[in-house]
Amino acid sequence: MMPRLGAKYKDIEIEVISKPIAEYQTDEYFELDLPVAPAVMVGDEIVVEGSNVAQEKVESVICRCLGMPEPRKKGILDRLFK
């Protein structure tokens, strides 16, 4: 998902952080006040933490942060006749 969004929105920088789960469960990590993994953050906004997220939701938050209109939701006909 992130590489597609990075290609679509050139004005954003994507950073992926991956660590063993044990590192996310330490007292030091909780002191950083970061979201529970897995998580997605856009700027300082936590989009989701502790679960998966739909690409449409992440894309909407990216658009808001960039001051762009949010993409319109695609209906069943849009998906069928893409």
PDB file of N, CA and C in Angstrom:
ATOM      1  N   MET A   1       0.823  -1.190   0.000  1.00  0.00           N
ATOM      2  CA  MET A   1       0.000   0.000   0.000  1.00  0.00           C
ATOM      3  C   MET A   1       0.869   1.256   0.000  1.00  0.00           C
ATOM      4  N   MET A   2       1.872   1.300   0.850  1.00  0.00           N
ATOM      5  CA  MET A   2       2.660   2.529   0.993  1.00  0.00           C
ATOM      6  C   MET A   2       3.434   2.893  -0.281  1.00  0.00           C
ATOM      7  N   PRO A   3       4.060   1.938  -0.982  1.00  0.00           N
ATOM      8  CA  PRO A   3       4.739   2.337  -2.222  1.00  0.00           C
ATOM      9  C   PRO A   3       3.782   2.951  -3.249  1.00  0.00           C
ATOM     10  N   ARG A   4       2.564   2.433  -3.355  1.00  0.00           N
ATOM     11  CA  ARG A   4       1.589   3.006  -4.301  1.00  0.00           C
ATOM     12  C   ARG A   4       1.221   4.422  -3.904  1.00  0.00           C
ATOM     13  N   LEU A   5       1.001   4.647  -2.604  1.00  0.00           N
ATOM     14  CA  LEU A   5       0.643   5.985  -2.152  1.00  0.00           C
ATOM     15  C   LEU A   5       1.814   6.950  -2.290  1.00  0.00           C
ATOM     16  N   GLY A   6       3.024   6.466  -2.058  1.00  0.00           N
ATOM     17  CA  GLY A   6       4.209   7.307  -2.223  1.00  0.00           C
ATOM     18  C   GLY A   6       4.409   7.730  -3.662  1.00  0.00           C
ATOM     19  N   ALA A   7       4.077   6.848  -4.599  1.00  0.00           N
ATOM     20  CA  ALA A   7       4.184   7.188  -6.016  1.00  0.00           C
ATOM     21  C   ALA A   7       3.081   8.165  -6.431  1.00  0.00           C
ATOM     22  N   LYS A   8       1.915   8.036  -5.831  1.00  0.00           N
ATOM     23  CA  LYS A   8       0.775   8.887  -6.182  1.00  0.00           C
ATOM     24  C   LYS A   8       0.913  10.286  -5.594  1.00  0.00           C
ATOM     25  N   TYR A   9       1.399  10.383  -4.354  1.00  0.00           N
ATOM     26  CA  TYR A   9       1.544  11.672  -3.673  1.00  0.00           C
ATOM     27  C   TYR A   9       3.022  11.948  -3.473  1.00  0.00           C
ATOM     28  N   LYS A  10       3.619  12.622  -4.429  1.00  0.00           N
ATOM     29  CA  LYS A  10       5.066  12.854  -4.448  1.00  0.00           C
ATOM     30  C   LYS A  10       5.544  13.756  -3.308  1.00  0.00           C
ATOM     31  N   ASP A  11       4.627  14.528  -2.710  1.00  0.00           N
ATOM     32  CA  ASP A  11       5.012  15.489  -1.679  1.00  0.00           C
ATOM     33  C   ASP A  11       5.129  14.877  -0.288  1.00  0.00           C
ATOM     34  N   ILE A  12       5.011  13.557  -0.174  1.00  0.00           N
ATOM     35  CA  ILE A  12       5.103  12.934   1.140  1.00  0.00           C
ATOM     36  C   ILE A  12       6.332  12.039   1.213  1.00  0.00           C
ATOM     37  N   GLU A  13       6.838  11.916   2.403  1.00  0.00           N
ATOM     38  CA  GLU A  13       7.957  11.024   2.668  1.00  0.00           C
ATOM     39  C   GLU A  13       7.416   9.868   3.499  1.00  0.00           C
ATOM     40  N   ILE A  14       7.702   8.660   3.063  1.00  0.00           N
ATOM     41  CA  ILE A  14       7.205   7.478   3.761  1.00  0.00           C
ATOM     42  C   ILE A  14       8.366   6.813   4.475  1.00  0.00           C
ATOM     43  N   GLU A  15       8.165   6.574   5.762  1.00  0.00           N
ATOM     44  CA  GLU A  15       9.166   5.884   6.572  1.00  0.00           C
ATOM     45  C   GLU A  15       8.502   4.649   7.176  1.00  0.00           C
ATOM     46  N   VAL A  16       9.068   3.502   6.907  1.00  0.00           N
ATOM     47  CA  VAL A  16       8.547   2.253   7.451  1.00  0.00           C
ATOM     48  C   VAL A  16       9.503   1.783   8.530  1.00  0.00           C
ATOM     49  N   ILE A  17       8.976   1.545   9.711  1.00  0.00           N
ATOM     50  CA  ILE A  17       9.783   1.066  10.822  1.00  0.00           C
ATOM     51  C   ILE A  17       9.301  -0.323  11.182  1.00  0.00           C
ATOM     52  N   SER A  18      10.211  -1.263  11.147  1.00  0.00           N
ATOM     53  CA  SER A  18       9.860  -2.644  11.466  1.00  0.00           C
ATOM     54  C   SER A  18      10.861  -3.170  12.487  1.00  0.00           C
ATOM     55  N   LYS A  19      10.330  -3.666  13.590  1.00  0.00           N
ATOM     56  CA  LYS A  19      11.172  -4.202  14.662  1.00  0.00           C
ATOM     57  C   LYS A  19      10.534  -5.483  15.165  1.00  0.00           C
ATOM     58  N   PRO A  20      11.295  -6.298  15.865  1.00  0.00           N
ATOM     59  CA  PRO A  20      10.688  -7.474  16.490  1.00  0.00           C
ATOM     60  C   PRO A  20       9.633  -7.038  17.503  1.00  0.00           C
ATOM     61  N   ILE A  21       8.588  -7.815  17.650  1.00  0.00           N
ATOM     62  CA  ILE A  21       7.468  -7.443  18.519  1.00  0.00           C
ATOM     63  C   ILE A  21       7.909  -7.183  19.957  1.00  0.00           C
ATOM     64  N   ALA A  22       8.946  -7.860  20.394  1.00  0.00           N
ATOM     65  CA  ALA A  22       9.430  -7.664  21.768  1.00  0.00           C
ATOM     66  C   ALA A  22       9.883  -6.221  22.005  1.00  0.00           C
ATOM     67  N   GLU A  23      10.429  -5.576  20.985  1.00  0.00           N
ATOM     68  CA  GLU A  23      10.884  -4.189  21.140  1.00  0.00           C
ATOM     69  C   GLU A  23       9.721  -3.214  21.295  1.00  0.00           C
ATOM     70  N   TYR A  24       8.559  -3.561  20.762  1.00  0.00           N
ATOM     71  CA  TYR A  24       7.387  -2.703  20.882  1.00  0.00           C
ATOM     72  C   TYR A  24       6.699  -2.872  22.231  1.00  0.00           C
ATOM     73  N   GLN A  25       7.103  -3.852  22.999  1.00  0.00           N
ATOM     74  CA  GLN A  25       6.445  -4.130  24.268  1.00  0.00           C
ATOM     75  C   GLN A  25       7.297  -3.761  25.475  1.00  0.00           C
ATOM     76  N   THR A  26       8.302  -2.951  25.266  1.00  0.00           N
ATOM     77  CA  THR A  26       9.170  -2.552  26.369  1.00  0.00           C
ATOM     78  C   THR A  26       8.661  -1.262  27.015  1.00  0.00           C
ATOM     79  N   ASP A  27       9.085  -1.025  28.245  1.00  0.00           N
ATOM     80  CA  ASP A  27       8.723   0.209  28.936  1.00  0.00           C
ATOM     81  C   ASP A  27       9.283   1.427  28.212  1.00  0.00           C
ATOM     82  N   GLU A  28      10.480   1.284  27.645  1.00  0.00           N
ATOM     83  CA  GLU A  28      11.104   2.396  26.935  1.00  0.00           C
ATOM     84  C   GLU A  28      10.265   2.815  25.729  1.00  0.00           C
ATOM     85  N   TYR A  29       9.692   1.834  25.019  1.00  0.00           N
ATOM     86  CA  TYR A  29       8.861   2.154  23.856  1.00  0.00           C
ATOM     87  C   TYR A  29       7.601   2.901  24.296  1.00  0.00           C
ATOM     88  N   PHE A  30       6.961   2.445  25.363  1.00  0.00           N
ATOM     89  CA  PHE A  30       5.737   3.093  25.832  1.00  0.00           C
ATOM     90  C   PHE A  30       6.007   4.519  26.312  1.00  0.00           C
ATOM     91  N   GLU A  31       7.202   4.780  26.825  1.00  0.00           N
ATOM     92  CA  GLU A  31       7.566   6.124  27.265  1.00  0.00           C
ATOM     93  C   GLU A  31       7.689   7.092  26.094  1.00  0.00           C
ATOM     94  N   LEU A  32       7.912   6.577  24.885  1.00  0.00           N
ATOM     95  CA  LEU A  32       8.022   7.427  23.705  1.00  0.00           C
ATOM     96  C   LEU A  32       6.671   7.974  23.259  1.00  0.00           C
ATOM     97  N   ASP A  33       5.585   7.444  23.820  1.00  0.00           N
ATOM     98  CA  ASP A  33       4.227   7.868  23.492  1.00  0.00           C
ATOM     99  C   ASP A  33       3.902   7.658  22.015  1.00  0.00           C
ATOM    100  N   LEU A  34       4.402   6.567  21.464  1.00  0.00           N
ATOM    101  CA  LEU A  34       4.114   6.186  20.090  1.00  0.00           C
ATOM    102  C   LEU A  34       2.967   5.180  20.084  1.00  0.00           C
ATOM    103  N   PRO A  35       2.298   5.013  18.948  1.00  0.00           N
ATOM    104  CA  PRO A  35       1.160   4.089  18.901  1.00  0.00           C
ATOM    105  C   PRO A  35       1.588   2.637  19.031  1.00  0.00           C
ATOM    106  N   VAL A  36       0.619   1.816  19.430  1.00  0.00           N
ATOM    107  CA  VAL A  36       0.847   0.378  19.541  1.00  0.00           C
ATOM    108  C   VAL A  36       0.963  -0.206  18.133  1.00  0.00           C
ATOM    109  N   ALA A  37       1.965  -1.023  17.905  1.00  0.00           N
ATOM    110  CA  ALA A  37       2.177  -1.626  16.592  1.00  0.00           C
ATOM    111  C   ALA A  37       1.181  -2.765  16.374  1.00  0.00           C
ATOM    112  N   PRO A  38       0.748  -3.027  15.167  1.00  0.00           N
ATOM    113  CA  PRO A  38       1.016  -2.257  13.951  1.00  0.00           C
ATOM    114  C   PRO A  38       0.233  -0.955  13.970  1.00  0.00           C
ATOM    115  N   ALA A  39       0.820   0.052  13.366  1.00  0.00           N
ATOM    116  CA  ALA A  39       0.184   1.368  13.361  1.00  0.00           C
ATOM    117  C   ALA A  39       0.544   2.121  12.090  1.00  0.00           C
ATOM    118  N   VAL A  40      -0.286   3.103  11.771  1.00  0.00           N
ATOM    119  CA  VAL A  40      -0.024   4.001  10.649  1.00  0.00           C
ATOM    120  C   VAL A  40      -0.207   5.416  11.172  1.00  0.00           C
ATOM    121  N   MET A  41       0.817   6.238  10.963  1.00  0.00           N
ATOM    122  CA  MET A  41       0.756   7.649  11.335  1.00  0.00           C
ATOM    123  C   MET A  41       0.989   8.486  10.083  1.00  0.00           C
ATOM    124  N   VAL A  42       0.266   9.580   9.983  1.00  0.00           N
ATOM    125  CA  VAL A  42       0.493  10.552   8.921  1.00  0.00           C
ATOM    126  C   VAL A  42       0.755  11.866   9.634  1.00  0.00           C
ATOM    127  N   GLY A  43       1.981  12.328   9.539  1.00  0.00           N
ATOM    128  CA  GLY A  43       2.373  13.495  10.326  1.00  0.00           C
ATOM    129  C   GLY A  43       2.315  13.110  11.790  1.00  0.00           C
ATOM    130  N   ASP A  44       1.607  13.893  12.585  1.00  0.00           N
ATOM    131  CA  ASP A  44       1.440  13.585  14.000  1.00  0.00           C
ATOM    132  C   ASP A  44       0.134  12.852  14.286  1.00  0.00           C
ATOM    133  N   GLU A  45      -0.661  12.621  13.235  1.00  0.00           N
ATOM    134  CA  GLU A  45      -1.966  11.984  13.413  1.00  0.00           C
ATOM    135  C   GLU A  45      -1.846  10.459  13.333  1.00  0.00           C
ATOM    136  N   ILE A  46      -2.369   9.794  14.345  1.00  0.00           N
ATOM    137  CA  ILE A  46      -2.409   8.331  14.332  1.00  0.00           C
ATOM    138  C   ILE A  46      -3.661   7.929  13.571  1.00  0.00           C
ATOM    139  N   VAL A  47      -3.481   7.278  12.426  1.00  0.00           N
ATOM    140  CA  VAL A  47      -4.607   6.843  11.604  1.00  0.00           C
ATOM    141  C   VAL A  47      -5.216   5.587  12.203  1.00  0.00           C
ATOM    142  N   VAL A  48      -4.379   4.654  12.586  1.00  0.00           N
ATOM    143  CA  VAL A  48      -4.839   3.409  13.195  1.00  0.00           C
ATOM    144  C   VAL A  48      -3.690   2.837  14.014  1.00  0.00           C
ATOM    145  N   GLU A  49      -4.034   2.154  15.083  1.00  0.00           N
ATOM    146  CA  GLU A  49      -3.012   1.450  15.860  1.00  0.00           C
ATOM    147  C   GLU A  49      -3.577   0.127  16.334  1.00  0.00           C
ATOM    148  N   GLY A  50      -2.736  -0.883  16.291  1.00  0.00           N
ATOM    149  CA  GLY A  50      -3.120  -2.198  16.779  1.00  0.00           C
ATOM    150  C   GLY A  50      -3.984  -3.010  15.834  1.00  0.00           C
ATOM    151  N   SER A  51      -4.176  -2.528  14.596  1.00  0.00           N
ATOM    152  CA  SER A  51      -4.967  -3.290  13.635  1.00  0.00           C
ATOM    153  C   SER A  51      -4.614  -2.842  12.218  1.00  0.00           C
ATOM    154  N   ASN A  52      -5.205  -3.504  11.255  1.00  0.00           N
ATOM    155  CA  ASN A  52      -5.003  -3.138   9.852  1.00  0.00           C
ATOM    156  C   ASN A  52      -5.872  -1.942   9.512  1.00  0.00           C
ATOM    157  N   VAL A  53      -5.581  -1.318   8.382  1.00  0.00           N
ATOM    158  CA  VAL A  53      -6.335  -0.139   7.957  1.00  0.00           C
ATOM    159  C   VAL A  53      -6.542  -0.210   6.448  1.00  0.00           C
ATOM    160  N   ALA A  54      -7.643   0.335   5.983  1.00  0.00           N
ATOM    161  CA  ALA A  54      -7.929   0.385   4.553  1.00  0.00           C
ATOM    162  C   ALA A  54      -7.105   1.487   3.895  1.00  0.00           C
ATOM    163  N   GLN A  55      -6.675   1.240   2.677  1.00  0.00           N
ATOM    164  CA  GLN A  55      -5.890   2.225   1.936  1.00  0.00           C
ATOM    165  C   GLN A  55      -6.661   3.527   1.770  1.00  0.00           C
ATOM    166  N   GLU A  56      -7.964   3.445   1.581  1.00  0.00           N
ATOM    167  CA  GLU A  56      -8.778   4.648   1.392  1.00  0.00           C
ATOM    168  C   GLU A  56      -8.706   5.573   2.603  1.00  0.00           C
ATOM    169  N   LYS A  57      -8.669   4.994   3.796  1.00  0.00           N
ATOM    170  CA  LYS A  57      -8.600   5.811   5.011  1.00  0.00           C
ATOM    171  C   LYS A  57      -7.250   6.527   5.104  1.00  0.00           C
ATOM    172  N   VAL A  58      -6.165   5.806   4.812  1.00  0.00           N
ATOM    173  CA  VAL A  58      -4.831   6.412   4.844  1.00  0.00           C
ATOM    174  C   VAL A  58      -4.742   7.511   3.794  1.00  0.00           C
ATOM    175  N   GLU A  59      -5.269   7.240   2.609  1.00  0.00           N
ATOM    176  CA  GLU A  59      -5.222   8.218   1.529  1.00  0.00           C
ATOM    177  C   GLU A  59      -6.012   9.482   1.892  1.00  0.00           C
ATOM    178  N   SER A  60      -7.137   9.340   2.559  1.00  0.00           N
ATOM    179  CA  SER A  60      -7.924  10.503   2.979  1.00  0.00           C
ATOM    180  C   SER A  60      -7.142  11.376   3.954  1.00  0.00           C
ATOM    181  N   VAL A  61      -6.441  10.752   4.898  1.00  0.00           N
ATOM    182  CA  VAL A  61      -5.651  11.514   5.873  1.00  0.00           C
ATOM    183  C   VAL A  61      -4.481  12.207   5.181  1.00  0.00           C
ATOM    184  N   ILE A  62      -3.844  11.527   4.233  1.00  0.00           N
ATOM    185  CA  ILE A  62      -2.744  12.140   3.477  1.00  0.00           C
ATOM    186  C   ILE A  62      -3.247  13.380   2.748  1.00  0.00           C
ATOM    187  N   CYS A  63      -4.388  13.258   2.081  1.00  0.00           N
ATOM    188  CA  CYS A  63      -4.951  14.403   1.352  1.00  0.00           C
ATOM    189  C   CYS A  63      -5.248  15.568   2.285  1.00  0.00           C
ATOM    190  N   ARG A  64      -5.810  15.284   3.456  1.00  0.00           N
ATOM    191  CA  ARG A  64      -6.088  16.349   4.427  1.00  0.00           C
ATOM    192  C   ARG A  64      -4.800  17.050   4.842  1.00  0.00           C
ATOM    193  N   CYS A  65      -3.748  16.265   5.105  1.00  0.00           N
ATOM    194  CA  CYS A  65      -2.467  16.853   5.530  1.00  0.00           C
ATOM    195  C   CYS A  65      -1.839  17.704   4.435  1.00  0.00           C
ATOM    196  N   LEU A  66      -2.055  17.316   3.179  1.00  0.00           N
ATOM    197  CA  LEU A  66      -1.491  18.067   2.057  1.00  0.00           C
ATOM    198  C   LEU A  66      -2.401  19.207   1.605  1.00  0.00           C
ATOM    199  N   GLY A  67      -3.571  19.341   2.246  1.00  0.00           N
ATOM    200  CA  GLY A  67      -4.500  20.399   1.862  1.00  0.00           C
ATOM    201  C   GLY A  67      -5.196  20.120   0.544  1.00  0.00           C
ATOM    202  N   MET A  68      -5.323  18.875   0.187  1.00  0.00           N
ATOM    203  CA  MET A  68      -5.967  18.469  -1.063  1.00  0.00           C
ATOM    204  C   MET A  68      -7.368  17.936  -0.762  1.00  0.00           C
ATOM    205  N   PRO A  69      -8.261  17.957  -1.750  1.00  0.00           N
ATOM    206  CA  PRO A  69      -9.570  17.349  -1.528  1.00  0.00           C
ATOM    207  C   PRO A  69      -9.413  15.836  -1.385  1.00  0.00           C
ATOM    208  N   GLU A  70     -10.219  15.264  -0.511  1.00  0.00           N
ATOM    209  CA  GLU A  70     -10.161  13.820  -0.308  1.00  0.00           C
ATOM    210  C   GLU A  70     -10.697  13.110  -1.544  1.00  0.00           C
ATOM    211  N   PRO A  71     -10.108  11.962  -1.880  1.00  0.00           N
ATOM    212  CA  PRO A  71     -10.583  11.228  -3.058  1.00  0.00           C
ATOM    213  C   PRO A  71     -12.020  10.767  -2.846  1.00  0.00           C
ATOM    214  N   ARG A  72     -12.774  10.749  -3.928  1.00  0.00           N
ATOM    215  CA  ARG A  72     -14.162  10.308  -3.789  1.00  0.00           C
ATOM    216  C   ARG A  72     -14.195   8.800  -3.633  1.00  0.00           C
ATOM    217  N   LYS A  73     -15.179   8.345  -2.897  1.00  0.00           N
ATOM    218  CA  LYS A  73     -15.316   6.914  -2.666  1.00  0.00           C
ATOM    219  C   LYS A  73     -15.830   6.262  -3.930  1.00  0.00           C
ATOM    220  N   LYS A  74     -15.233   5.133  -4.272  1.00  0.00           N
ATOM    221  CA  LYS A  74     -15.634   4.410  -5.468  1.00  0.00           C
ATOM    222  C   LYS A  74     -16.760   3.441  -5.133  1.00  0.00           C
ATOM    223  N   GLY A  75     -17.797   3.483  -5.927  1.00  0.00           N
ATOM    224  CA  GLY A  75     -18.906   2.561  -5.763  1.00  0.00           C
ATOM    225  C   GLY A  75     -18.661   1.285  -6.526  1.00  0.00           C
ATOM    226  N   ILE A  76     -19.606   0.398  -6.488  1.00  0.00           N
ATOM    227  CA  ILE A  76     -19.483  -0.901  -7.145  1.00  0.00           C
ATOM    228  C   ILE A  76     -19.317  -0.752  -8.653  1.00  0.00           C
ATOM    229  N   LEU A  77     -20.039   0.202  -9.270  1.00  0.00           N
ATOM    230  CA  LEU A  77     -19.910   0.390 -10.722  1.00  0.00           C
ATOM    231  C   LEU A  77     -18.537   0.920 -11.096  1.00  0.00           C
ATOM    232  N   ASP A  78     -17.984   1.809 -10.273  1.00  0.00           N
ATOM    233  CA  ASP A  78     -16.636   2.320 -10.529  1.00  0.00           C
ATOM    234  C   ASP A  78     -15.622   1.177 -10.500  1.00  0.00           C
ATOM    235  N   ARG A  79     -15.793   0.268  -9.567  1.00  0.00           N
ATOM    236  CA  ARG A  79     -14.863  -0.854  -9.457  1.00  0.00           C
ATOM    237  C   ARG A  79     -15.008  -1.822 -10.623  1.00  0.00           C
ATOM    238  N   LEU A  80     -16.233  -2.049 -11.063  1.00  0.00           N
ATOM    239  CA  LEU A  80     -16.473  -2.981 -12.162  1.00  0.00           C
ATOM    240  C   LEU A  80     -15.970  -2.452 -13.497  1.00  0.00           C
ATOM    241  N   PHE A  81     -16.147  -1.156 -13.731  1.00  0.00           N
ATOM    242  CA  PHE A  81     -15.798  -0.567 -15.028  1.00  0.00           C
ATOM    243  C   PHE A  81     -14.536   0.281 -14.956  1.00  0.00           C
ATOM    244  N   LYS A  82     -13.611  -0.099 -14.130  1.00  0.00           N
ATOM    245  CA  LYS A  82     -12.365   0.644 -13.912  1.00  0.00           C
ATOM    246  C   LYS A  82     -11.541   0.723 -15.136  1.00  0.00           C
TER     247      LYS A  82
END
